[in-house]
Coordinates of C-alpha atoms in Angstrom, one line a residue:
Chain A
M117 CA 39.5 -177.5 53.2
A118 CA 40.5 -176.9 56.6
K119 CA 43.5 -175.0 57.0
R120 CA 44.6 -176.7 60.0
P121 CA 48.5 -177.3 60.7
A122 CA 49.8 -180.0 59.9
Y123 CA 50.7 -182.0 62.8
S124 CA 51.3 -185.3 61.9
N125 CA 54.6 -185.9 59.8
L126 CA 52.0 -187.7 56.9
C127 CA 50.3 -183.9 56.1
K128 CA 53.8 -182.4 56.8
K129 CA 54.9 -184.5 54.3
I130 CA 52.2 -183.6 52.1
Q131 CA 52.1 -179.8 52.7
E132 CA 55.9 -179.8 51.2
G133 CA 54.4 -181.9 48.2
K134 CA 56.1 -185.5 48.3
F135 CA 54.4 -188.3 47.0
V136 CA 53.6 -190.3 49.9
I137 CA 53.4 -194.1 50.5
T138 CA 51.3 -194.6 53.5
G139 CA 51.1 -199.1 54.3
E140 CA 49.1 -201.1 57.1
L141 CA 48.8 -203.1 59.6
E142 CA 46.0 -205.7 60.7
P143 CA 45.5 -206.6 64.4
K144 CA 44.1 -209.8 64.2
K145 CA 42.6 -212.0 66.8
I146 CA 45.9 -211.6 69.1
L147 CA 47.8 -210.3 71.9
D148 CA 50.8 -210.9 70.8
L149 CA 51.6 -208.0 68.3
S150 CA 55.7 -209.0 67.5
E151 CA 54.0 -209.4 63.2
I152 CA 52.5 -206.1 63.7
L153 CA 55.6 -204.6 64.8
H154 CA 57.9 -206.4 62.6
G155 CA 55.7 -205.6 60.2
A156 CA 56.1 -202.3 61.1
E157 CA 60.2 -202.6 61.2
E158 CA 60.4 -203.6 57.5
M159 CA 58.1 -201.0 56.5
K160 CA 60.3 -198.7 57.9
K161 CA 63.4 -200.1 56.7
T162 CA 62.3 -199.2 53.4
G163 CA 62.8 -195.5 54.2
K164 CA 59.9 -195.0 51.5
I165 CA 56.4 -194.8 54.3
V166 CA 55.6 -192.2 56.0
A167 CA 53.1 -193.7 57.6
A168 CA 51.0 -197.2 58.3
N169 CA 47.1 -197.6 58.6
V170 CA 46.2 -199.9 61.9
T171 CA 43.1 -201.5 60.7
D172 CA 39.6 -201.3 63.4
G173 CA 38.2 -204.7 63.0
P174 CA 37.7 -205.0 58.8
Q175 CA 34.8 -206.9 57.9
G176 CA 33.4 -206.8 61.2
D177 CA 35.2 -209.2 62.9
A178 CA 36.3 -208.9 66.5
Y179 CA 39.9 -207.7 66.7
M180 CA 42.2 -206.4 68.8
S181 CA 41.2 -202.6 69.2
S182 CA 43.2 -200.5 66.8
L183 CA 44.4 -197.7 69.6
V184 CA 47.2 -199.6 71.2
P185 CA 48.8 -201.7 68.2
S186 CA 49.0 -197.7 66.5
Y187 CA 50.8 -196.4 69.8
L188 CA 53.3 -199.1 70.3
V189 CA 54.5 -199.2 66.4
Q190 CA 55.2 -195.3 66.8
E191 CA 56.6 -195.4 70.1
K192 CA 58.7 -199.1 68.9
V193 CA 58.9 -198.9 66.1
G194 CA 59.5 -195.5 65.5
L195 CA 56.6 -195.6 62.4
E196 CA 53.9 -193.1 62.7
A197 CA 50.8 -194.8 62.4
V198 CA 46.9 -193.5 60.6
W199 CA 45.0 -194.7 63.7
Q200 CA 41.9 -195.6 61.9
V201 CA 39.0 -195.8 63.9
T202 CA 35.0 -196.8 63.0
V203 CA 31.7 -195.3 64.6
R204 CA 30.6 -199.2 64.1
D205 CA 31.9 -200.5 68.0
R206 CA 31.3 -197.0 69.6
N207 CA 28.7 -194.1 70.1
R208 CA 29.5 -190.3 70.8
V209 CA 30.9 -190.1 74.1
A210 CA 33.7 -193.5 73.7
L211 CA 35.1 -192.2 70.4
F212 CA 35.6 -188.9 72.6
G213 CA 37.3 -190.9 74.8
D214 CA 39.4 -193.0 72.6
V215 CA 40.6 -190.0 70.3
T216 CA 41.9 -188.0 74.4
A217 CA 43.3 -191.5 74.8
G218 CA 44.8 -191.0 71.7
A219 CA 46.0 -187.9 71.7
V220 CA 47.7 -189.0 75.3
L221 CA 49.7 -191.0 73.5
G222 CA 51.0 -189.3 70.8
L223 CA 49.1 -190.4 67.6
K224 CA 48.7 -187.9 65.2
N225 CA 46.2 -189.3 62.3
I226 CA 42.9 -190.2 62.5
L227 CA 41.5 -192.1 59.8
V228 CA 37.9 -191.8 59.9
L229 CA 35.5 -194.4 59.0
T230 CA 32.5 -195.9 59.5
G231 CA 33.0 -199.5 59.4
D232 CA 31.9 -202.7 58.1
H233 CA 28.2 -204.3 59.3
T234 CA 28.9 -206.4 62.6
A235 CA 26.2 -208.9 60.8
L236 CA 29.0 -209.1 58.1
G237 CA 31.5 -210.4 61.5
D238 CA 32.5 -212.8 63.1
H239 CA 30.0 -211.5 65.7
N240 CA 27.1 -211.2 63.6
R241 CA 24.5 -211.2 66.4
A242 CA 26.0 -208.4 67.9
R243 CA 24.2 -204.5 67.7
A244 CA 25.7 -202.6 66.0
V245 CA 26.3 -198.6 67.5
Y246 CA 26.2 -196.2 64.4
D247 CA 25.0 -193.8 66.8
I248 CA 27.0 -191.4 64.7
D249 CA 28.0 -191.0 61.3
S250 CA 31.9 -190.6 60.4
T251 CA 30.7 -187.1 58.5
Q252 CA 29.3 -186.4 62.0
F253 CA 32.7 -188.4 63.7
C254 CA 34.9 -185.3 61.4
E255 CA 32.7 -182.3 63.0
M256 CA 33.4 -183.5 65.9
L257 CA 37.6 -184.0 65.1
S258 CA 37.4 -180.4 64.1
I259 CA 35.5 -179.2 66.6
M260 CA 38.1 -181.7 69.3
I261 CA 41.1 -180.1 67.5
D262 CA 40.3 -176.6 66.4
Q263 CA 37.7 -175.5 69.0
G264 CA 39.3 -177.9 71.8
T265 CA 36.8 -178.8 73.1
D266 CA 34.0 -182.1 73.6
Y267 CA 31.3 -182.3 70.8
E268 CA 28.5 -180.8 73.0
G269 CA 30.9 -177.9 73.7
N270 CA 32.5 -178.7 76.9
E271 CA 36.2 -177.7 77.5
I272 CA 38.5 -180.1 76.8
V273 CA 41.5 -179.1 79.8
G274 CA 44.8 -179.1 80.3
G275 CA 46.3 -179.5 76.5
K276 CA 45.5 -179.3 73.0
I277 CA 44.5 -181.8 70.7
E278 CA 47.1 -182.0 67.4
M279 CA 46.5 -184.1 65.6
N280 CA 44.9 -184.4 60.9
Y281 CA 42.3 -186.4 60.3
G282 CA 41.4 -188.1 57.0
C283 CA 38.4 -189.4 55.4
V284 CA 38.1 -192.3 53.1
A285 CA 36.4 -192.5 50.1
N286 CA 35.5 -195.9 47.3
P287 CA 36.5 -195.5 43.1
N288 CA 34.8 -198.6 42.7
S289 CA 31.3 -197.2 44.3
N290 CA 28.3 -197.9 41.8
P291 CA 26.6 -195.5 41.4
R292 CA 29.7 -193.2 41.4
E293 CA 28.0 -189.5 42.6
P294 CA 26.7 -190.3 45.3
E295 CA 29.6 -191.4 47.0
V296 CA 31.3 -189.0 45.1
L297 CA 28.3 -185.9 46.7
K298 CA 29.4 -187.8 49.9
V299 CA 33.0 -187.2 50.3
G300 CA 32.4 -183.5 49.5
R301 CA 30.3 -183.5 52.8
K302 CA 32.9 -184.8 54.9
V303 CA 35.4 -182.1 53.5
E304 CA 33.0 -180.0 54.5
Q305 CA 33.9 -181.4 58.1
G306 CA 37.5 -180.3 57.6
V307 CA 39.2 -183.4 57.1
D308 CA 42.9 -183.1 55.8
F309 CA 43.1 -186.1 53.8
I310 CA 41.4 -188.8 51.8
Q311 CA 42.3 -192.9 51.4
T312 CA 41.0 -194.0 49.2
Q313 CA 39.7 -198.0 48.8
T314 CA 41.5 -200.4 46.9
A315 CA 41.6 -199.2 42.6
F316 CA 42.7 -202.0 40.2
D317 CA 41.3 -200.2 36.4
V318 CA 43.8 -197.1 36.2
D319 CA 41.7 -195.3 34.2
D320 CA 38.7 -195.6 36.5
A321 CA 40.4 -194.8 39.0
K322 CA 42.1 -191.6 37.3
D323 CA 38.3 -190.5 36.6
F324 CA 37.7 -191.0 40.1
L325 CA 40.6 -188.8 41.6
K326 CA 39.7 -186.4 38.7
E327 CA 36.5 -186.2 39.8
L328 CA 38.2 -185.5 43.3
E329 CA 40.2 -182.1 42.8
Q330 CA 37.3 -180.3 42.7
F331 CA 37.8 -180.6 46.6
N332 CA 40.9 -179.5 47.0
V333 CA 41.8 -182.4 49.6
P334 CA 45.1 -184.5 49.2
V335 CA 44.0 -188.0 48.4
L336 CA 46.0 -191.6 48.5
L337 CA 45.1 -193.8 46.4
G338 CA 44.3 -197.0 47.4
I339 CA 46.1 -200.6 46.0
F340 CA 46.4 -203.5 47.4
P341 CA 49.1 -206.0 46.0
L342 CA 48.2 -209.7 46.3
K343 CA 50.3 -211.9 48.5
S344 CA 48.4 -215.7 47.2
H345 CA 46.2 -216.3 44.6
G346 CA 43.5 -216.8 47.8
I347 CA 44.0 -213.3 49.5
A348 CA 43.2 -212.1 45.6
W349 CA 40.4 -214.8 45.3
Y350 CA 38.1 -214.2 48.2
F351 CA 39.2 -210.0 47.5
D352 CA 37.7 -210.8 44.3
N353 CA 34.4 -212.4 45.4
Y354 CA 34.3 -211.1 49.7
I355 CA 35.2 -207.1 49.0
P356 CA 32.8 -205.1 48.7
G357 CA 32.7 -203.7 45.4
V358 CA 36.3 -204.7 44.2
S359 CA 36.9 -207.3 41.4
V360 CA 40.2 -208.0 40.8
P361 CA 41.6 -208.1 36.9
K362 CA 41.1 -212.2 36.0
D363 CA 44.8 -212.1 34.2
L364 CA 46.4 -210.9 37.3
L365 CA 44.6 -213.8 39.4
K366 CA 45.3 -216.4 36.3
A367 CA 48.7 -215.0 36.1
L368 CA 48.6 -215.6 40.4
K369 CA 47.3 -219.1 39.9
K370 CA 50.1 -220.3 37.5
A371 CA 52.5 -218.4 39.9
E372 CA 51.8 -221.1 42.5
K373 CA 51.1 -223.8 40.4
D374 CA 54.7 -223.5 38.6
N375 CA 56.3 -223.5 41.8
K376 CA 54.5 -225.9 43.9
G377 CA 57.5 -226.9 46.5
D378 CA 59.6 -224.5 46.3
K379 CA 59.3 -221.0 48.2
K380 CA 61.7 -219.5 47.4
G381 CA 60.3 -219.7 43.8
K382 CA 57.3 -219.0 44.1
Y383 CA 57.7 -215.9 46.3
A384 CA 59.6 -214.3 43.8
A385 CA 57.1 -215.1 41.0
L386 CA 54.1 -214.0 42.3
D387 CA 56.6 -210.2 43.8
K388 CA 57.5 -210.2 40.2
I389 CA 54.0 -210.0 39.2
N390 CA 52.5 -207.5 41.9
I391 CA 55.6 -205.6 40.7
E392 CA 55.0 -205.7 36.8
F393 CA 51.2 -204.7 37.7
F394 CA 51.8 -202.4 40.3
E395 CA 55.1 -200.6 39.5
P396 CA 53.4 -198.4 36.2
F397 CA 50.5 -198.1 38.1
I398 CA 51.9 -195.9 40.3
K399 CA 53.8 -194.6 38.0
E400 CA 50.9 -193.7 36.1
I401 CA 48.9 -192.1 38.7
K402 CA 51.8 -189.9 40.3
K403 CA 52.8 -189.0 36.1
S404 CA 48.9 -188.3 35.1
T405 CA 46.8 -187.2 38.5
K406 CA 47.0 -185.1 41.6
A407 CA 47.0 -187.5 43.6
A408 CA 49.3 -186.9 47.2
G409 CA 50.0 -190.6 47.2
I410 CA 49.6 -193.8 47.6
H411 CA 48.3 -195.8 50.5
C412 CA 49.8 -199.6 49.6
M413 CA 47.5 -202.3 51.6
A414 CA 50.6 -204.5 51.6
V415 CA 49.0 -206.3 54.8
E416 CA 51.5 -209.4 55.7
Y417 CA 53.3 -208.2 52.7
E418 CA 56.2 -206.3 53.5
R419 CA 58.6 -207.8 51.9
L420 CA 57.5 -206.0 48.3
F421 CA 57.6 -202.3 49.6
G422 CA 61.0 -202.6 49.0
P423 CA 61.3 -203.5 45.5
L424 CA 58.3 -202.3 44.4
L425 CA 59.0 -199.1 45.9
K426 CA 62.7 -198.9 45.0
D427 CA 61.7 -195.9 41.9
F428 CA 59.0 -194.1 44.1
Chain B
M276 CA 0.6 -201.9 60.2
I277 CA 3.3 -204.3 63.1
I278 CA 4.4 -207.4 61.3
T279 CA 4.6 -210.3 62.9
E280 CA 5.9 -213.5 63.0
L281 CA 4.0 -216.9 64.9
K282 CA 7.4 -218.4 67.5
D283 CA 7.9 -222.3 66.8
I284 CA 5.4 -224.2 68.3
N285 CA 8.2 -225.7 70.9
E286 CA 8.6 -222.3 72.3
I287 CA 4.9 -221.6 72.5
Y288 CA 3.9 -224.7 74.6
E289 CA 7.5 -224.7 76.6
Q290 CA 5.4 -221.4 78.2
I291 CA 2.3 -222.8 78.3
K292 CA 3.5 -225.7 79.5
P293 CA 2.7 -225.1 83.0
Y294 CA -1.3 -225.2 82.3
S295 CA -3.5 -226.3 81.6
K296 CA -6.3 -224.5 80.7
I297 CA -5.6 -222.0 78.5
L298 CA -7.5 -218.8 76.2
I299 CA -6.2 -217.7 73.1
A300 CA -6.7 -214.4 71.9
G301 CA -6.7 -213.6 68.2
C302 CA -5.7 -209.8 67.5
D303 CA -7.8 -207.8 64.7
G304 CA -5.8 -204.7 65.4
C305 CA -2.9 -203.9 62.6
C306 CA -0.6 -206.6 63.0
Q307 CA 0.6 -208.5 59.5
P308 CA 0.2 -211.1 58.5
P309 CA -3.5 -211.2 60.2
R310 CA -4.0 -213.0 63.3
S311 CA -7.6 -213.2 64.1
L312 CA -9.6 -215.4 65.3
N313 CA -9.3 -218.3 62.4
E314 CA -5.7 -218.3 63.8
A315 CA -6.2 -219.1 67.4
K316 CA -8.6 -221.8 66.5
V317 CA -5.5 -223.9 64.6
L318 CA -2.7 -222.7 67.3
G319 CA -5.0 -224.4 69.6
Q320 CA -5.8 -227.1 68.0
L321 CA -1.8 -228.0 67.4
L322 CA -0.9 -226.8 70.8
E323 CA -3.7 -229.6 71.7
L324 CA -2.2 -232.2 69.5
K325 CA 1.3 -231.1 70.9
A326 CA 0.7 -231.6 74.4
R327 CA -2.1 -235.0 73.6
T328 CA 2.2 -236.3 73.0
E329 CA 3.6 -235.9 75.9
G330 CA -0.1 -237.5 77.4
K331 CA -1.7 -234.4 78.7
K332 CA -5.0 -232.7 78.0
L333 CA -4.4 -229.1 77.0
I334 CA -8.5 -227.4 77.5
W335 CA -8.4 -224.3 75.2
K336 CA -10.6 -221.4 74.0
A337 CA -10.2 -219.5 70.6
I338 CA -11.2 -215.9 71.1
T339 CA -10.4 -212.5 69.3
V340 CA -10.2 -209.0 70.1
L341 CA -10.9 -205.8 67.9
R342 CA -7.1 -204.1 69.7
Q343 CA -5.7 -205.7 71.9
C344 CA -4.0 -202.4 72.5
D345 CA -6.7 -200.6 73.7
D346 CA -7.2 -201.0 77.4
R347 CA -10.9 -200.3 76.9
I348 CA -11.8 -203.0 73.9
A349 CA -9.2 -205.4 75.7
A350 CA -10.8 -205.6 79.3
T351 CA -14.7 -205.2 78.3
T352 CA -14.3 -208.1 75.5
C353 CA -11.5 -210.6 77.9
R354 CA -12.3 -209.7 81.8
P355 CA -16.2 -211.4 81.8
F356 CA -14.5 -215.3 81.0
A357 CA -10.6 -214.7 81.9
E358 CA -10.7 -215.4 85.6
E359 CA -12.1 -218.8 84.1
Y360 CA -8.5 -219.5 82.5
E361 CA -5.3 -220.3 83.9
A362 CA -3.0 -218.5 81.4
I363 CA -3.8 -216.7 78.3
L364 CA -1.8 -216.9 74.5
S365 CA -1.9 -213.3 72.9
L366 CA -1.5 -213.7 68.7
A367 CA -1.2 -210.0 69.0
C368 CA 2.3 -207.5 68.8
G369 CA 4.4 -206.7 71.4
L370 CA 2.1 -204.1 72.5
G371 CA -1.1 -206.3 72.7
V372 CA 0.8 -208.7 74.8
V373 CA 1.4 -205.7 77.1
M374 CA -2.0 -203.9 78.0
M375 CA -2.8 -207.7 78.1
N376 CA -1.2 -208.4 80.7
K377 CA -1.4 -204.8 82.4
V378 CA -6.1 -205.0 82.5
I379 CA -6.7 -208.5 83.4
D380 CA -3.7 -208.7 85.8
N381 CA -4.5 -212.2 87.4
I382 CA -3.9 -213.9 85.1
L383 CA -0.1 -213.6 83.1
T384 CA -0.4 -213.0 79.1
F385 CA 2.2 -214.8 77.3
P386 CA 3.5 -214.3 73.5
A387 CA 3.1 -216.3 71.0
Q388 CA 4.3 -213.8 68.0
N389 CA 7.4 -212.1 67.7
S390 CA 7.6 -208.7 66.5
H391 CA 9.3 -207.1 64.2
F392 CA 8.6 -203.7 63.5
G393 CA 6.3 -201.0 62.2
G394 CA 5.8 -201.4 58.1
V395 CA 4.1 -201.9 55.3
Q396 CA 2.6 -204.2 52.7
N397 CA 4.2 -204.5 49.5
S398 CA 2.0 -207.3 47.9
S399 CA 3.1 -207.4 44.2
E400 CA 6.6 -208.4 45.3
N401 CA 5.4 -210.1 48.2
F402 CA 7.0 -208.4 51.2
Y403 CA 7.0 -206.4 54.0
I404 CA 9.3 -203.6 54.4
E405 CA 10.1 -201.1 57.1
Y406 CA 9.2 -197.9 56.0
C407 CA 9.3 -195.6 59.3
E408 CA 10.9 -196.1 62.8
A409 CA 9.3 -193.9 64.6
C410 CA 12.6 -192.2 66.0
G411 CA 10.9 -188.5 67.1
D412 CA 12.9 -186.6 64.6
C413 CA 11.3 -187.5 60.9
I414 CA 13.9 -185.9 58.2
I415 CA 12.4 -187.4 54.8
G416 CA 11.4 -183.8 54.1
E417 CA 15.4 -183.9 52.9
T418 CA 16.1 -187.4 51.7
G419 CA 13.1 -187.8 48.9
G420 CA 10.3 -189.5 51.5
V421 CA 12.9 -191.8 51.5
C422 CA 14.3 -192.7 55.7
P423 CA 17.5 -193.1 56.1
R424 CA 17.3 -193.9 59.1
A425 CA 14.7 -196.9 58.7
G426 CA 15.9 -197.9 55.5
C427 CA 19.3 -198.0 56.1
A428 CA 21.6 -200.6 58.1
K429 CA 23.5 -198.1 59.5
H430 CA 20.7 -195.5 59.8
L431 CA 23.6 -192.7 58.6
S432 CA 21.9 -189.5 58.4
N433 CA 25.1 -188.9 55.4
G434 CA 25.5 -191.8 53.3
P435 CA 25.7 -193.9 51.1
C436 CA 28.4 -195.6 53.1
G437 CA 31.5 -198.0 51.4
G438 CA 29.2 -201.2 51.7
M439 CA 27.0 -199.9 49.2
V440 CA 27.9 -202.6 46.0
D441 CA 25.9 -201.9 42.1
G442 CA 23.3 -199.8 45.0
M443 CA 23.0 -202.2 46.8
C444 CA 23.4 -203.3 50.9
E445 CA 25.8 -205.2 52.6
V446 CA 24.4 -206.5 54.9
G447 CA 21.7 -209.2 53.4
G448 CA 23.9 -209.8 50.9
Y449 CA 23.1 -207.0 48.4
T450 CA 19.7 -208.0 47.9
K451 CA 19.1 -204.7 49.2
P452 CA 18.6 -201.5 47.8
C453 CA 20.3 -198.9 49.8
A454 CA 18.5 -196.0 50.8
W455 CA 21.6 -193.8 50.1
V456 CA 21.1 -194.5 46.6
D457 CA 17.0 -194.3 46.7
I458 CA 17.4 -190.8 48.3
W459 CA 19.9 -189.5 45.7
K460 CA 17.2 -191.5 43.1
R461 CA 14.6 -189.4 44.2
L462 CA 16.2 -186.0 44.7
K463 CA 17.9 -186.6 41.5
K464 CA 13.9 -186.6 39.7
F465 CA 13.5 -183.4 41.9
N466 CA 16.5 -181.6 41.1
R467 CA 16.7 -181.1 44.9
L468 CA 20.7 -182.1 45.0
D469 CA 20.8 -179.5 47.1
L470 CA 18.8 -181.5 49.7
F471 CA 21.6 -184.9 49.0
K472 CA 24.6 -182.2 49.6
K473 CA 23.4 -180.5 53.2
Y474 CA 25.4 -182.2 55.9
R475 CA 23.4 -183.4 58.7
G476 CA 24.4 -183.2 63.0
P477 CA 24.1 -185.8 65.1
R478 CA 21.2 -187.9 66.1
D479 CA 19.3 -186.5 69.1
F480 CA 18.4 -189.2 71.1
R481 CA 16.5 -188.3 73.6
L482 CA 13.8 -188.2 70.7
S483 CA 13.7 -191.5 71.3
T484 CA 14.9 -192.9 74.1
S485 CA 12.9 -196.0 75.6
P486 CA 10.2 -196.4 77.3
G487 CA 8.5 -193.9 74.7
Y488 CA 5.7 -192.1 76.5
K489 CA 3.6 -189.0 76.0
D490 CA 0.7 -187.4 77.4
I491 CA -2.4 -187.7 75.6
Y492 CA -4.3 -184.7 75.7
K493 CA -1.0 -182.6 76.3
E494 CA -2.2 -180.9 73.4
Y495 CA -5.4 -180.3 73.5
T496 CA -5.9 -178.6 76.7
N497 CA -5.3 -176.0 79.0
E498 CA -5.4 -177.9 81.8
E499 CA -1.1 -177.8 82.4
E500 CA -1.4 -173.4 82.0
K501 CA -4.0 -173.1 85.0
K502 CA -1.7 -175.7 86.5
E503 CA 0.9 -173.2 86.8
E504 CA -1.3 -169.9 87.1
K505 CA -2.1 -171.7 91.1
V506 CA 1.8 -172.1 91.8

């Protein structure tokens, strides 16, 4: 693992040995960022969230770039951003341009992703870029941050990029061995932390975390609280490799049916199901693994953070 | 072989619509499925019918060329009678169409096909598949003989990505195998996971920048050295 200083609060907290929680914000096909900023404020209010990921065109859809929302979340709300950057849409020239711009805007965390293919998105006739892959982007960031040059060794003038970067890992991967070996390649390129795709099976997640221990890099295990039955169903059917437990799907459906017309009652019932499922889940991960924390992808479901995280 | 697909008949017809006498040239070269004399003849008949529905008469002649992408073969086969026609419709891959336009440069040659990729035929499972994209920098010695550039939808040098589910690729609805899982299986079989773990740096795209250009004789003569001596 790279012995890079902790530039971000996220990495500082991890180094202090705190069990950290990160949230997630998703700028979509929008111009108005008030909901994103409101979500960030709600996260900040809980006092439990160290940083919030800002997504970069998930599912290959054309959404607002993650750069400016990441900046505004930090600037207007005071919550640190984990700026997600995929290699799907930008070649190494554009990535350099964006990373230096992000550094000037004071962003401290980058999460490196390959990115869902454009063929899956709403502009499926687009040309996908993938000039460099996510592992090579990690190498490029390590050169930019640690050596102060671009990927070809040309000096970056007028300051130092003070950023930490992480990569992703998928606990749902089958077969798992190539996924773990691939994470090893990325770790060699100096990643500071790992955030994982969502996990629902606690034993499986524990096995995966155990396998990642060999790399000696802090891992934040991904969880995805289910705001509604519709979202759970979509996730179960359309997100690669993720399956939501059938009991959970049933319980969510029942809660929505039982509280038809009663918004408050429905919210309370849904929140209760999520808390009953995820609270013991997080406790178990905290107690019996070396995970550095949890990446809680409660997108547009910020009201859950307070009650879910009260004991952490 | 070059994997091709016939264009929609309406699209083909739109291209040759301004002309009343056309030469339809099949190609006996490497394009697959085969597009030879018979295919050229059938296409002529279809176009003739199509023209008739619009009240026009289309005169056509079907021929085939050994390889349209070879300038000498294309020229000697077609030049003797090409000028009798107003346009040529080529059933070759894109390479053949371009070469016909070059060697018979006073008549336009139109493509009847879309060219997809250089591929191989898997007859037992009934498909063509791209195994090489001619990147100019072959790495399959490190990847168990499976090419991650042609085989991976994201052309990853260090895969697999998170879009792999149960060994299948997210592109195409999980119907095609993930090249990186295939690579892992091959290298594991030969006890060479050391190659799988190896980090591969960024690709040099200068090696495959269009238009591709290679001097045919460069590697077999000492002409260049002589030139340098003169200078």
